[in-house]
Amino acid sequence: MKQFQYVRPATLKAALDVIGKPGVKVIAGGTNLIDLMKRGVTAPDKLVDINHLGLVDHQSLKDITETKTGLYLGSLALNSVVSENNMVAKRHPLLAMALKAGASPQLRNMATVGGNMMQRTRCGYFYDTTMPCNKRVPGTGCGAMEGINRMHAIFGASQQCIAVHPSDMCVALAALDATVHIAGKKGERKLPFTQFHRLPGEHPDLDNNLAKDELIVGIEIPDNNFAQNSYYLKIRDRQSYAFALVSVAAALEIENGIIKNARLAMGGVAHKPWRLFDAEKALTGKQPTEENFAQAATLAMQGAIGHGGNSFKLKLAPATITEALKHAAGLV
Amino acid sequence: MKTAINKTMPSSAEGMSRVDGRLKVTGAAKYSAEYTPKGLTYGVLAGSTITKGNIIAIDTKAAERAPGVLAVITHLNAPKVPGDQPEKGKAADAKGALKVFYDDKIYYNGQPVAIVVADTFERALFAASLVKAQYKTEKHITSLPDNRDKGFPPRGEGTYKRGTEDAWKLAPFKVEQEYIVPTVTHNPMELHAIIANWDTDNKLTVWDKTQGVKDTQGDLAHLFKLPKENVQVHSQFVGGAFGSALRTWPHEVAAILAAKVVKRPVKVVLSRADMFTSVGYRPFTWQKIGIGATADGKLTGITHEAAGQTSSYENFTEGPTGVSQSLYACPNVNTKYHLVALDIATPTWMRGPGEATGAFALESALDELSYQLKLDPVELRLRNYAQTDPGSGKPFSSKFLNEAYQLGSDHIGWKDRKQEPGTVKQNGWYVGYGMGGGMFGAYRAGATIRAKFNADGTLLLQSAVSDIGPGTGTAMVLIAAEQLGIPAEKIRFELGDSSLPNAPTQGGSATTASVGSAVYKACADLKEKFQKLAGNGATNNPDYTKILKDSGLPSLEVVSETDGGNGMQKYAMNSWSVHFVKVLVNAATGVVKIDKVACVSDCGKVISPKTARSQVIGGAIGGLGMALMEESIIDHRYGRYINNNFADYHVPVNADIPQIDALFVNKPDPIINPMGAKGMAEIALIGMAAAVANAVYNASGKRVRDLPITPDKVMA
Ligand SMILES: Cc1cc2nc3c(=O)[nH]c(=O)nc-3n(C[C@H](O)[C@H](O)[C@H](O)COP(=O)(O)OP(=O)(O)OC[C@H]3O[C@@H](n4cnc5c(N)ncnc54)[C@H](O)[C@@H]3O)c2cc1C
């Protein structure tokens, strides 16, 4: 890899002063960035290590804290720490399940919440610098569209790109109505989690709506009543340490045998965590039965398009939605 | 001189632990890449980015100017490899191993076009990224299914026939199906690595990952026109190989050339991506089986066709159709094997070479037939049990496969299996049972052991053999301990060094049978020498130290040689295995979970129970990987592998592996060698993929004939 500078700012302000500049990259756990640097996919001149930033608003970016309305995860909280945290386990078991379904224990011990959100696609064409890829080098074409696209998107893809966002954690956070807290030079702003990642459209090089000179500082998850009935189901080529073919985060609030509230999001099917708003609506007010789940799953598949290698997902995705809902409802 | 063993060898009911176990788990075992000869430099290969054509220009200036770079070597400036040059007055061989940096021709994507040597690995790696080649490209082919019509028979091994051709077609019960085994890459944990140093202009030392230091020594002596004794090969520890280190590869020659240029030791460690293109793989193979039987399950005919891929520059052949010729007593068998030359690197032997591929097809087809016949698959096999070798008519040196069937069925609970698929459901998962087996030739080659008994009661055994992980040192120590009646702790086995006495390359599951025979003989020779020394009154179990003391000798030494034996002349010699698998299948999502595995080996006498068990478990896991997830995927438009890393190329992880029970018939083979031990490494994998496919069918009614059995294929 190319020689690069490494800096370790001590305050958020100092970090924000450097990160927007060309050739500069933020490093958190490094589990994705270093791989990309080794493969020559990205070649920064300067790495800004944010692991040593002091307190931001009186708390460390590694902390997990209670707020008035929910739970707040600092952007540097480790995936392993979040997944083992008592408050998370009690209030949002869905998130803990999703995190534990991702990567391996070693990786989760390094990976951070912010890094996980910002991780790039695992598309093989993105990784191989000799191949065409509009995400890596805009204008070179999409290798996957007519190539090996077994892992690729069935929702929201464009002619430019059919890559998927590979995260598990983000699927749970999208389902749980989380909010992203973002710091920039002009101060902090908030973004609903579902609006953080974007679809490829004409700009597949952009994965999300974070500006170059901004940092993720944390995630807030509002309190909810889903803890009793939630489940993360990940279908993959081996039982652990593999990215999702399809994954589903399912959360239900069931009262007197009726679904009062539902949250559903899918992974492995789109350029962003794919929230199933229509299916959620369809489930609301219904009984938690396999039949109703299957109907919602069918609804969720509207607009899905297969590209050959990934066409099996048109069948696997609804099956996974139904299975996940059955688990969430305690039917299995 | 290095020590291959450690003193503390905890023993348990399952047998003695690995003699080098502690060294391995504490990091004290030194692998080839870990040596640090003085002045060590680092070589990194730059690979071609096209699949077929010629290099028309190669710009190395930026790389040469990069910090720390000592040399950039390409076909334009590489020293000649004498053994690569055609002999005077003769044309160059039409086909053969890839000659690295020989000319401007590109035969496969990733072929080395340059090696950059620098003072640190990182600098070499960066500089290698600066080498820019320009190519004239030609149209390439890398897909076997698309080019099967270009198949040709390999020399001498293409076809086989006994009885009537295609007799299966006339049978009342028959199956005809096609089966695919995709390209599977060995991917041992340890990356291939070499450190090369020219001690003088005509003396070469290498620390190299190899399954055979003597073969490597011979290859390098030939390539660089050196007397054998001027080539010293060290391969003390090998972190798995599964066949990938059975021959000498271009990166090894590249390192040696680089060392010549920089006049310092050069280390080359392949990247994981290089492992897919540089050290062979199990070739993509298409197969078709036609198999027929009478109503009472007697096989009447098998037709087995196979087409395997090879490179355009070299023919690699294995024997996928061999199992159909010999596994069952069937009067009419005809087989045909073709190669298809593709613009891809040469494949090589991988654990259970040929047989693992062939057994997937044959054992799947037999299973399909059993459902037609409504006959238990084990019973179908017993009804066609070969008492003598069906091909040659020779008696078997030993065969207890029927006992293996019994052991395995009892262990897995075969009686709980329902013949009707998709009928047993537990907690939302379909439950199914499957079995599949195989065979592999029981080989034995010549070997020599130097054995030295010291006055302090210790014994040193020396052999050039490699130990790629099966526990060779452990087995050899156990043989000597038993023969001499001394504690294993007193015995040391030195290996992995070309200056030690001759041993065959570790391959074909032949090491214990071959080197073990030499150890056995060395012990007998030592005993005899001791008895002579003791003169009258010597007992069968003499007090060795006392005899040495009485005769005032510091030690007693023998060098004992054994040949490969002549069993093959009169007997058909094979090891046999059968695997029983219980699976859970989620019909909705296509997820397959392995619930229970029982592997039974008929491999003669088990010398070292604990390492034998490990060996079977390892092979079984390799087989489960082949069955469920392993596949090296190429984008044929570019001729490049798309999943050449450990995130995307899946091998089983702990979560995929249930309890695997290794069972042994454990009856000595009276012919192969005095210990009665046959090979067991290959058979641990052969037949496993079919056992899984058959279990998946039994559970769900879904028959998968193209490996690997991923969720998309099961749910579809
Ligand atoms: C072999 C392998 C398997 C994996 N399997 C899975 C899996 O199954 N499921 C899954 O979900 N993930 C998986 N992962 C991905 C893993 O979750 C990510 O690599 C990890 O979450 C990234 O976090 P990090 O802190 O290491 O990020 P880094 O590598 O440090 O950074 C990644 C990106 O995020 C940016 N960044 C980091 N922090 C911030 C911040 N606070 N603000 C703005 N930008 C920031 C960096 O600039 C960089 O661009 C796998 C990874 C590997 C290597």
PDB file of C-alpha atoms in Angstrom, chain B residues 134-284:
ATOM      1  CA  GLN B 134       0.855  -3.450 -21.513  1.00  0.00           C
ATOM      2  CA  TYR B 135      -0.631  -6.403 -23.262  1.00  0.00           C
ATOM      3  CA  LYS B 136      -1.842  -7.594 -26.587  1.00  0.00           C
ATOM      4  CA  THR B 137      -4.863  -9.625 -25.570  1.00  0.00           C
ATOM      5  CA  GLU B 138      -6.316 -12.689 -27.243  1.00  0.00           C
ATOM      6  CA  LYS B 139      -9.740 -14.161 -26.707  1.00  0.00           C
ATOM      7  CA  HIS B 140      -9.641 -16.512 -23.749  1.00  0.00           C
ATOM      8  CA  ILE B 141     -11.725 -19.411 -22.490  1.00  0.00           C
ATOM      9  CA  THR B 142     -12.031 -20.292 -18.821  1.00  0.00           C
ATOM     10  CA  SER B 143     -15.380 -22.044 -18.540  1.00  0.00           C
ATOM     11  CA  LEU B 144     -15.462 -25.815 -18.732  1.00  0.00           C
ATOM     12  CA  PRO B 145     -19.204 -26.203 -19.353  1.00  0.00           C
ATOM     13  CA  ASP B 146     -18.988 -23.786 -22.283  1.00  0.00           C
ATOM     14  CA  ASN B 147     -16.038 -25.623 -23.811  1.00  0.00           C
ATOM     15  CA  ARG B 148     -16.696 -29.254 -23.098  1.00  0.00           C
ATOM     16  CA  ASP B 149     -16.735 -29.946 -26.832  1.00  0.00           C
ATOM     17  CA  LYS B 150     -13.009 -29.161 -26.904  1.00  0.00           C
ATOM     18  CA  GLY B 151     -12.196 -32.125 -24.662  1.00  0.00           C
ATOM     19  CA  PHE B 152      -9.430 -34.541 -25.536  1.00  0.00           C
ATOM     20  CA  PRO B 153      -8.365 -37.818 -23.967  1.00  0.00           C
ATOM     21  CA  PRO B 154      -5.307 -37.686 -21.738  1.00  0.00           C
ATOM     22  CA  ARG B 155      -2.473 -39.919 -22.803  1.00  0.00           C
ATOM     23  CA  GLY B 156      -3.077 -43.526 -21.828  1.00  0.00           C
ATOM     24  CA  GLU B 157      -5.901 -42.935 -19.378  1.00  0.00           C
ATOM     25  CA  GLY B 158      -8.859 -41.884 -21.415  1.00  0.00           C
ATOM     26  CA  THR B 159     -11.150 -44.868 -21.596  1.00  0.00           C
ATOM     27  CA  TYR B 160     -11.864 -48.115 -19.836  1.00  0.00           C
ATOM     28  CA  LYS B 161     -14.217 -50.947 -20.613  1.00  0.00           C
ATOM     29  CA  ARG B 162     -15.175 -54.282 -19.182  1.00  0.00           C
ATOM     30  CA  GLY B 163     -18.149 -56.262 -20.400  1.00  0.00           C
ATOM     31  CA  THR B 164     -20.698 -54.593 -22.593  1.00  0.00           C
ATOM     32  CA  GLU B 165     -20.689 -50.888 -23.248  1.00  0.00           C
ATOM     33  CA  ASP B 166     -23.642 -48.876 -21.896  1.00  0.00           C
ATOM     34  CA  ALA B 167     -25.236 -52.010 -20.478  1.00  0.00           C
ATOM     35  CA  TRP B 168     -27.057 -49.887 -17.883  1.00  0.00           C
ATOM     36  CA  LYS B 169     -29.426 -48.676 -20.582  1.00  0.00           C
ATOM     37  CA  LEU B 170     -31.069 -52.079 -20.785  1.00  0.00           C
ATOM     38  CA  ALA B 171     -31.647 -52.368 -17.059  1.00  0.00           C
ATOM     39  CA  PRO B 172     -35.174 -52.246 -15.627  1.00  0.00           C
ATOM     40  CA  PHE B 173     -34.070 -49.693 -13.037  1.00  0.00           C
ATOM     41  CA  LYS B 174     -31.707 -46.966 -14.100  1.00  0.00           C
ATOM     42  CA  VAL B 175     -30.462 -43.476 -13.450  1.00  0.00           C
ATOM     43  CA  GLU B 176     -28.666 -41.110 -15.779  1.00  0.00           C
ATOM     44  CA  GLN B 177     -27.536 -37.801 -14.347  1.00  0.00           C
ATOM     45  CA  GLU B 178     -24.890 -35.119 -14.632  1.00  0.00           C
ATOM     46  CA  TYR B 179     -22.838 -33.933 -11.684  1.00  0.00           C
ATOM     47  CA  ILE B 180     -20.609 -30.909 -11.225  1.00  0.00           C
ATOM     48  CA  VAL B 181     -17.677 -30.516  -8.889  1.00  0.00           C
ATOM     49  CA  PRO B 182     -16.559 -26.891  -9.163  1.00  0.00           C
ATOM     50  CA  THR B 183     -13.045 -25.596  -8.811  1.00  0.00           C
ATOM     51  CA  VAL B 184     -12.055 -25.935  -5.189  1.00  0.00           C
ATOM     52  CA  THR B 185      -8.882 -24.388  -3.866  1.00  0.00           C
ATOM     53  CA  HIS B 186      -6.715 -26.130  -1.238  1.00  0.00           C
ATOM     54  CA  ASN B 187      -6.352 -22.957   0.818  1.00  0.00           C
ATOM     55  CA  PRO B 188      -4.295 -24.349   3.674  1.00  0.00           C
ATOM     56  CA  MET B 189      -4.059 -21.892   6.529  1.00  0.00           C
ATOM     57  CA  GLU B 190      -0.323 -21.377   5.928  1.00  0.00           C
ATOM     58  CA  LEU B 191       0.350 -19.380   2.786  1.00  0.00           C
ATOM     59  CA  HIS B 192       2.933 -20.872   0.471  1.00  0.00           C
ATOM     60  CA  ALA B 193       6.313 -19.390   1.242  1.00  0.00           C
ATOM     61  CA  ILE B 194       9.939 -19.769   0.317  1.00  0.00           C
ATOM     62  CA  ILE B 195      13.200 -18.208   1.386  1.00  0.00           C
ATOM     63  CA  ALA B 196      15.916 -18.751  -1.204  1.00  0.00           C
ATOM     64  CA  ASN B 197      19.605 -18.125  -0.783  1.00  0.00           C
ATOM     65  CA  TRP B 198      22.588 -18.819  -3.012  1.00  0.00           C
ATOM     66  CA  ASP B 199      25.354 -19.803  -0.581  1.00  0.00           C
ATOM     67  CA  THR B 200      27.792 -19.746  -3.502  1.00  0.00           C
ATOM     68  CA  ASP B 201      27.321 -19.545  -7.263  1.00  0.00           C
ATOM     69  CA  ASN B 202      26.410 -23.191  -7.378  1.00  0.00           C
ATOM     70  CA  LYS B 203      25.054 -23.910  -3.927  1.00  0.00           C
ATOM     71  CA  LEU B 204      21.455 -23.191  -3.125  1.00  0.00           C
ATOM     72  CA  THR B 205      19.588 -23.283   0.179  1.00  0.00           C
ATOM     73  CA  VAL B 206      15.819 -22.930   0.432  1.00  0.00           C
ATOM     74  CA  TRP B 207      13.384 -22.913   3.319  1.00  0.00           C
ATOM     75  CA  ASP B 208      10.284 -23.902   1.472  1.00  0.00           C
ATOM     76  CA  LYS B 209       6.757 -25.054   2.040  1.00  0.00           C
ATOM     77  CA  THR B 210       6.826 -28.486   0.414  1.00  0.00           C
ATOM     78  CA  GLN B 211       5.334 -31.909   0.918  1.00  0.00           C
ATOM     79  CA  GLY B 212       8.583 -33.477  -0.229  1.00  0.00           C
ATOM     80  CA  VAL B 213      12.011 -32.010   0.413  1.00  0.00           C
ATOM     81  CA  LYS B 214      13.647 -34.657  -1.777  1.00  0.00           C
ATOM     82  CA  ASP B 215      11.369 -33.928  -4.731  1.00  0.00           C
ATOM     83  CA  THR B 216      11.920 -30.209  -4.344  1.00  0.00           C
ATOM     84  CA  GLN B 217      15.649 -30.819  -4.163  1.00  0.00           C
ATOM     85  CA  GLY B 218      15.474 -32.877  -7.360  1.00  0.00           C
ATOM     86  CA  ASP B 219      13.350 -30.308  -9.181  1.00  0.00           C
ATOM     87  CA  LEU B 220      15.582 -27.402  -8.242  1.00  0.00           C
ATOM     88  CA  ALA B 221      18.753 -29.330  -9.066  1.00  0.00           C
ATOM     89  CA  HIS B 222      17.294 -30.073 -12.479  1.00  0.00           C
ATOM     90  CA  LEU B 223      16.062 -26.521 -13.124  1.00  0.00           C
ATOM     91  CA  PHE B 224      19.315 -24.860 -12.095  1.00  0.00           C
ATOM     92  CA  LYS B 225      21.590 -27.658 -13.340  1.00  0.00           C
ATOM     93  CA  LEU B 226      23.166 -28.267  -9.964  1.00  0.00           C
ATOM     94  CA  PRO B 227      24.326 -31.493  -8.370  1.00  0.00           C
ATOM     95  CA  LYS B 228      21.587 -32.607  -5.994  1.00  0.00           C
ATOM     96  CA  GLU B 229      23.818 -32.326  -2.971  1.00  0.00           C
ATOM     97  CA  ASN B 230      24.306 -28.639  -3.773  1.00  0.00           C
ATOM     98  CA  VAL B 231      20.643 -27.982  -3.148  1.00  0.00           C
ATOM     99  CA  GLN B 232      19.619 -27.916   0.496  1.00  0.00           C
ATOM    100  CA  VAL B 233      15.897 -27.913   1.199  1.00  0.00           C
ATOM    101  CA  HIS B 234      14.424 -27.261   4.638  1.00  0.00           C
ATOM    102  CA  SER B 235      10.767 -27.777   5.359  1.00  0.00           C
ATOM    103  CA  GLN B 236      10.558 -28.321   9.061  1.00  0.00           C
ATOM    104  CA  PHE B 237       6.894 -27.547   9.541  1.00  0.00           C
ATOM    105  CA  VAL B 238       4.121 -27.278   7.009  1.00  0.00           C
ATOM    106  CA  GLY B 239       0.865 -25.586   7.970  1.00  0.00           C
ATOM    107  CA  GLY B 240      -1.370 -27.769   5.844  1.00  0.00           C
ATOM    108  CA  ALA B 241      -1.121 -28.320   2.119  1.00  0.00           C
ATOM    109  CA  PHE B 242      -3.666 -30.957   1.000  1.00  0.00           C
ATOM    110  CA  GLY B 243      -1.679 -31.451  -2.198  1.00  0.00           C
ATOM    111  CA  SER B 244      -0.835 -27.846  -3.031  1.00  0.00           C
ATOM    112  CA  ALA B 245       2.807 -28.371  -2.065  1.00  0.00           C
ATOM    113  CA  LEU B 246       3.329 -31.601  -4.022  1.00  0.00           C
ATOM    114  CA  ARG B 247       5.249 -29.929  -6.815  1.00  0.00           C
ATOM    115  CA  THR B 248       7.528 -26.999  -7.516  1.00  0.00           C
ATOM    116  CA  TRP B 249       5.673 -23.839  -8.516  1.00  0.00           C
ATOM    117  CA  PRO B 250       6.639 -20.655 -10.377  1.00  0.00           C
ATOM    118  CA  HIS B 251       6.881 -18.504  -7.232  1.00  0.00           C
ATOM    119  CA  GLU B 252       9.606 -20.794  -5.915  1.00  0.00           C
ATOM    120  CA  VAL B 253      11.653 -20.425  -9.072  1.00  0.00           C
ATOM    121  CA  ALA B 254      10.978 -16.658  -9.052  1.00  0.00           C
ATOM    122  CA  ALA B 255      12.387 -16.355  -5.525  1.00  0.00           C
ATOM    123  CA  ILE B 256      15.483 -18.323  -6.475  1.00  0.00           C
ATOM    124  CA  LEU B 257      16.043 -16.143  -9.549  1.00  0.00           C
ATOM    125  CA  ALA B 258      15.583 -13.026  -7.460  1.00  0.00           C
ATOM    126  CA  ALA B 259      18.106 -14.259  -4.895  1.00  0.00           C
ATOM    127  CA  LYS B 260      20.557 -14.735  -7.722  1.00  0.00           C
ATOM    128  CA  VAL B 261      20.066 -11.145  -8.879  1.00  0.00           C
ATOM    129  CA  VAL B 262      20.222  -9.398  -5.500  1.00  0.00           C
ATOM    130  CA  LYS B 263      22.841 -11.828  -4.167  1.00  0.00           C
ATOM    131  CA  ARG B 264      20.978 -11.963  -0.857  1.00  0.00           C
ATOM    132  CA  PRO B 265      18.354 -14.267   0.583  1.00  0.00           C
ATOM    133  CA  VAL B 266      14.885 -13.498  -0.800  1.00  0.00           C
ATOM    134  CA  LYS B 267      11.621 -14.374   0.882  1.00  0.00           C
ATOM    135  CA  VAL B 268       8.431 -14.744  -1.105  1.00  0.00           C
ATOM    136  CA  VAL B 269       5.123 -15.330   0.668  1.00  0.00           C
ATOM    137  CA  LEU B 270       2.076 -15.658  -1.536  1.00  0.00           C
ATOM    138  CA  SER B 271      -0.967 -13.556  -0.783  1.00  0.00           C
ATOM    139  CA  ARG B 272      -4.288 -15.286  -0.199  1.00  0.00           C
ATOM    140  CA  ALA B 273      -5.395 -14.111  -3.637  1.00  0.00           C
ATOM    141  CA  ASP B 274      -2.226 -15.661  -5.142  1.00  0.00           C
ATOM    142  CA  MET B 275      -3.166 -18.972  -3.547  1.00  0.00           C
ATOM    143  CA  PHE B 276      -6.010 -19.263  -6.068  1.00  0.00           C
ATOM    144  CA  THR B 277      -3.789 -18.914  -9.124  1.00  0.00           C
ATOM    145  CA  SER B 278      -0.338 -20.084  -8.075  1.00  0.00           C
ATOM    146  CA  VAL B 279      -0.423 -23.457  -6.353  1.00  0.00           C
ATOM    147  CA  GLY B 280      -3.092 -25.507  -8.091  1.00  0.00           C
ATOM    148  CA  TYR B 281      -6.645 -26.415  -7.161  1.00  0.00           C
ATOM    149  CA  ARG B 282      -9.101 -29.270  -7.554  1.00  0.00           C
ATOM    150  CA  PRO B 283     -10.155 -28.978 -11.200  1.00  0.00           C
ATOM    151  CA  PHE B 284     -13.707 -28.128 -12.202  1.00  0.00           C
TER     152      PHE B 284
END
